[in-house]
Amino acid sequence: ALFPDGLFGYIRQCLRHVFTRLPMTDNYFWKCYFFGNYEADCCPNYLRPEHFTTLGQRVSKIKTYSNTLTDFLKKKPGQYTHFVLLDHQDWLAARHRRQALEEEWQLIFENAAPGAKVLFRTTAFEPNFLPEFVRERVRFDREAAAWSQANDRVGTYAGTWIGTI
């Protein structure tokens, strides 16, 4: 086992990293978790007054969708250059939704522009839950992933993976 204390040991390591190795003065994630709100001097850039004009000028470019990535790619096919998947693939794998995971990746490949980037987080140290055809086609950048993982201000994921399709 990676952690003799199991899940408890893993959580302890994550929290130790966040609270002893990362600066808390600008960690708006954890400040919001603790206090329930952002502070004027510790918040995402889009909430800072100096960025309101730029945001206002570009707000028409923002489109929101409320459906799965699979449904989105079926309805809005295209040549996308970036896929930010966060951690939802853990849930598909954990809930034995292998077919859904495979279909999603097939649609990602069908809709990826040449050299498209993919980023996801996972509670797994290695992305072994990914279908074999994904691990064969995506070139993961372990160096970039290690840097991202070491500087992650949330600090609760075992792995951050960055790859090129």
mmCIF file of C-alpha atoms in Angstrom:
data_model
loop_
_atom_site.group_PDB
_atom_site.id
_atom_site.type_symbol
_atom_site.label_atom_id
_atom_site.label_comp_id
_atom_site.label_asym_id
_atom_site.label_seq_id
_atom_site.Cartn_x
_atom_site.Cartn_y
_atom_site.Cartn_z
ATOM 1 C CA ALA A 1 0.000 0.000 0.000
ATOM 2 C CA LEU A 2 1.200 3.503 -0.795
ATOM 3 C CA PHE A 3 -0.123 4.793 2.514
ATOM 4 C CA PRO A 4 0.102 2.555 5.584
ATOM 5 C CA ASP A 5 -2.821 4.445 7.117
ATOM 6 C CA GLY A 6 -4.917 4.075 3.954
ATOM 7 C CA LEU A 7 -7.243 6.918 3.046
ATOM 8 C CA PHE A 8 -6.546 8.709 6.334
ATOM 9 C CA GLY A 9 -2.815 8.717 5.580
ATOM 10 C CA TYR A 10 -3.419 10.020 2.083
ATOM 11 C CA ILE A 11 -5.611 12.875 3.309
ATOM 12 C CA ARG A 12 -3.071 13.735 6.008
ATOM 13 C CA GLN A 13 -0.328 13.965 3.367
ATOM 14 C CA CYS A 14 -2.479 16.169 1.127
ATOM 15 C CA LEU A 15 -3.344 18.577 3.925
ATOM 16 C CA ARG A 16 0.247 18.668 5.177
ATOM 17 C CA HIS A 17 1.398 19.650 1.690
ATOM 18 C CA VAL A 18 -1.234 22.374 1.290
ATOM 19 C CA PHE A 19 -0.736 23.939 4.725
ATOM 20 C CA THR A 20 3.024 23.620 5.181
ATOM 21 C CA ARG A 21 4.498 23.882 1.686
ATOM 22 C CA LEU A 22 2.218 26.263 -0.186
ATOM 23 C CA PRO A 23 1.696 29.969 0.557
ATOM 24 C CA MET A 24 -1.735 30.546 2.085
ATOM 25 C CA THR A 25 -1.811 34.308 1.554
ATOM 26 C CA ASP A 26 -3.072 33.918 -2.012
ATOM 27 C CA ASN A 27 -4.728 30.494 -1.814
ATOM 28 C CA TYR A 28 -8.291 31.604 -2.486
ATOM 29 C CA PHE A 29 -9.468 28.004 -2.772
ATOM 30 C CA TRP A 30 -8.806 27.081 0.851
ATOM 31 C CA LYS A 31 -9.676 30.532 2.209
ATOM 32 C CA CYS A 32 -13.081 30.178 0.585
ATOM 33 C CA TYR A 33 -13.462 26.645 1.990
ATOM 34 C CA PHE A 34 -12.714 27.910 5.513
ATOM 35 C CA PHE A 35 -14.499 31.254 5.533
ATOM 36 C CA GLY A 36 -17.253 30.677 2.983
ATOM 37 C CA ASN A 37 -16.364 33.624 0.787
ATOM 38 C CA TYR A 38 -13.546 35.297 -1.095
ATOM 39 C CA GLU A 39 -11.637 38.296 0.232
ATOM 40 C CA ALA A 40 -10.898 41.372 -1.893
ATOM 41 C CA ASP A 41 -7.161 40.679 -1.783
ATOM 42 C CA CYS A 42 -7.478 36.904 -2.207
ATOM 43 C CA CYS A 43 -9.837 35.938 -5.010
ATOM 44 C CA PRO A 44 -9.782 34.734 -8.621
ATOM 45 C CA ASN A 45 -8.708 37.366 -11.156
ATOM 46 C CA TYR A 46 -12.178 37.522 -12.705
ATOM 47 C CA LEU A 47 -13.485 38.939 -9.395
ATOM 48 C CA ARG A 48 -10.878 41.725 -9.219
ATOM 49 C CA PRO A 49 -12.076 45.206 -10.246
ATOM 50 C CA GLU A 50 -9.055 45.792 -12.511
ATOM 51 C CA HIS A 51 -10.260 42.927 -14.727
ATOM 52 C CA PHE A 52 -13.952 43.886 -14.955
ATOM 53 C CA THR A 53 -13.538 45.907 -18.175
ATOM 54 C CA THR A 54 -11.792 43.060 -19.973
ATOM 55 C CA LEU A 55 -14.367 40.575 -18.705
ATOM 56 C CA GLY A 56 -17.196 42.848 -19.831
ATOM 57 C CA GLN A 57 -15.665 43.143 -23.298
ATOM 58 C CA ARG A 58 -15.357 39.390 -23.668
ATOM 59 C CA VAL A 59 -18.461 38.101 -21.899
ATOM 60 C CA SER A 60 -20.282 37.602 -25.217
ATOM 61 C CA LYS A 61 -17.726 34.915 -26.093
ATOM 62 C CA ILE A 62 -18.762 32.788 -23.106
ATOM 63 C CA LYS A 63 -21.264 30.035 -23.764
ATOM 64 C CA THR A 64 -22.508 27.626 -21.135
ATOM 65 C CA TYR A 65 -23.839 24.127 -21.603
ATOM 66 C CA SER A 66 -25.462 21.814 -19.091
ATOM 67 C CA ASN A 67 -24.887 18.286 -20.292
ATOM 68 C CA THR A 68 -22.202 15.645 -20.441
ATOM 69 C CA LEU A 69 -19.094 16.089 -22.554
ATOM 70 C CA THR A 70 -20.277 13.152 -24.650
ATOM 71 C CA ASP A 71 -23.615 14.833 -25.381
ATOM 72 C CA PHE A 72 -21.899 18.157 -26.060
ATOM 73 C CA LEU A 73 -19.490 16.652 -28.600
ATOM 74 C CA LYS A 74 -22.351 14.836 -30.336
ATOM 75 C CA LYS A 75 -24.363 18.072 -30.637
ATOM 76 C CA LYS A 76 -21.463 20.474 -31.266
ATOM 77 C CA PRO A 77 -18.845 18.574 -33.257
ATOM 78 C CA GLY A 78 -15.749 20.524 -34.165
ATOM 79 C CA GLN A 79 -11.986 20.676 -34.032
ATOM 80 C CA TYR A 80 -11.302 21.531 -30.398
ATOM 81 C CA THR A 81 -7.784 22.371 -29.249
ATOM 82 C CA HIS A 82 -8.155 21.878 -25.485
ATOM 83 C CA PHE A 83 -10.086 19.461 -23.281
ATOM 84 C CA VAL A 84 -10.184 20.213 -19.539
ATOM 85 C CA LEU A 85 -11.740 17.128 -17.984
ATOM 86 C CA LEU A 86 -11.067 17.769 -14.271
ATOM 87 C CA ASP A 87 -11.935 14.645 -12.242
ATOM 88 C CA HIS A 88 -15.194 13.324 -13.664
ATOM 89 C CA GLN A 89 -13.480 10.358 -15.321
ATOM 90 C CA ASP A 90 -12.693 8.951 -11.880
ATOM 91 C CA TRP A 91 -16.423 8.827 -11.288
ATOM 92 C CA LEU A 92 -17.119 7.052 -14.558
ATOM 93 C CA ALA A 93 -14.458 4.442 -13.813
ATOM 94 C CA ALA A 94 -15.512 4.025 -10.172
ATOM 95 C CA ARG A 95 -19.177 3.568 -11.081
ATOM 96 C CA HIS A 96 -18.333 0.880 -13.624
ATOM 97 C CA ARG A 97 -19.388 3.101 -16.504
ATOM 98 C CA ARG A 98 -16.611 1.783 -18.733
ATOM 99 C CA GLN A 99 -18.692 2.107 -21.887
ATOM 100 C CA ALA A 100 -19.413 5.774 -21.108
ATOM 101 C CA LEU A 101 -15.710 6.425 -20.473
ATOM 102 C CA GLU A 102 -14.746 4.779 -23.769
ATOM 103 C CA GLU A 103 -17.446 6.633 -25.725
ATOM 104 C CA GLU A 104 -16.330 9.951 -24.278
ATOM 105 C CA TRP A 105 -12.716 9.371 -25.297
ATOM 106 C CA GLN A 106 -13.721 8.213 -28.770
ATOM 107 C CA LEU A 107 -15.639 11.461 -29.236
ATOM 108 C CA ILE A 108 -12.702 13.468 -27.875
ATOM 109 C CA PHE A 109 -10.438 11.868 -30.488
ATOM 110 C CA GLU A 110 -12.984 12.453 -33.263
ATOM 111 C CA ASN A 111 -13.296 16.132 -32.317
ATOM 112 C CA ALA A 112 -9.680 16.921 -31.439
ATOM 113 C CA ALA A 113 -7.680 19.274 -33.627
ATOM 114 C CA PRO A 114 -4.170 18.049 -34.463
ATOM 115 C CA GLY A 115 -1.997 18.433 -31.374
ATOM 116 C CA ALA A 116 -4.963 19.073 -29.067
ATOM 117 C CA LYS A 117 -4.175 19.261 -25.358
ATOM 118 C CA VAL A 118 -5.954 17.373 -22.611
ATOM 119 C CA LEU A 119 -5.815 17.960 -18.862
ATOM 120 C CA PHE A 120 -7.446 15.988 -16.088
ATOM 121 C CA ARG A 121 -7.078 15.362 -12.389
ATOM 122 C CA THR A 122 -7.511 12.044 -10.679
ATOM 123 C CA THR A 123 -7.347 10.394 -7.298
ATOM 124 C CA ALA A 124 -5.252 7.696 -8.978
ATOM 125 C CA PHE A 125 -1.460 7.964 -8.985
ATOM 126 C CA GLU A 126 -1.392 6.470 -12.495
ATOM 127 C CA PRO A 127 -4.215 6.824 -15.042
ATOM 128 C CA ASN A 128 -4.613 3.063 -15.370
ATOM 129 C CA PHE A 129 -8.388 3.444 -15.434
ATOM 130 C CA LEU A 130 -8.138 4.952 -18.924
ATOM 131 C CA PRO A 131 -8.987 2.641 -21.803
ATOM 132 C CA GLU A 132 -5.926 1.127 -23.476
ATOM 133 C CA PHE A 133 -6.626 2.963 -26.753
ATOM 134 C CA VAL A 134 -6.376 6.274 -24.867
ATOM 135 C CA ARG A 135 -3.041 5.444 -23.270
ATOM 136 C CA GLU A 136 -1.760 4.491 -26.731
ATOM 137 C CA ARG A 137 -2.832 7.751 -28.421
ATOM 138 C CA VAL A 138 -2.217 10.428 -25.781
ATOM 139 C CA ARG A 139 1.369 11.515 -25.118
ATOM 140 C CA PHE A 140 1.435 12.483 -21.462
ATOM 141 C CA ASP A 141 3.964 15.109 -20.382
ATOM 142 C CA ARG A 142 5.101 13.792 -17.018
ATOM 143 C CA GLU A 143 7.360 16.792 -16.353
ATOM 144 C CA ALA A 144 4.545 19.321 -16.856
ATOM 145 C CA ALA A 145 2.203 17.134 -14.827
ATOM 146 C CA ALA A 146 4.715 16.899 -11.957
ATOM 147 C CA TRP A 147 5.130 20.691 -11.904
ATOM 148 C CA SER A 148 1.364 21.204 -11.956
ATOM 149 C CA GLN A 149 0.858 18.628 -9.219
ATOM 150 C CA ALA A 150 3.518 20.215 -6.978
ATOM 151 C CA ASN A 151 1.952 23.667 -7.389
ATOM 152 C CA ASP A 152 -1.700 22.636 -7.118
ATOM 153 C CA ARG A 153 -3.280 24.891 -4.485
ATOM 154 C CA VAL A 154 -6.205 22.549 -3.812
ATOM 155 C CA GLY A 155 -3.899 19.620 -3.158
ATOM 156 C CA THR A 156 -6.403 16.774 -2.886
ATOM 157 C CA TYR A 157 -5.686 14.889 -6.112
ATOM 158 C CA ALA A 158 -3.030 12.199 -6.473
ATOM 159 C CA GLY A 159 -2.401 13.039 -10.099
ATOM 160 C CA THR A 160 -2.686 15.844 -12.590
ATOM 161 C CA TRP A 161 -2.199 14.678 -16.160
ATOM 162 C CA ILE A 162 -1.407 16.841 -19.159
ATOM 163 C CA GLY A 163 -1.182 15.293 -22.595
ATOM 164 C CA THR A 164 -1.189 15.864 -26.327
ATOM 165 C CA ILE A 165 -3.469 13.981 -28.682
#
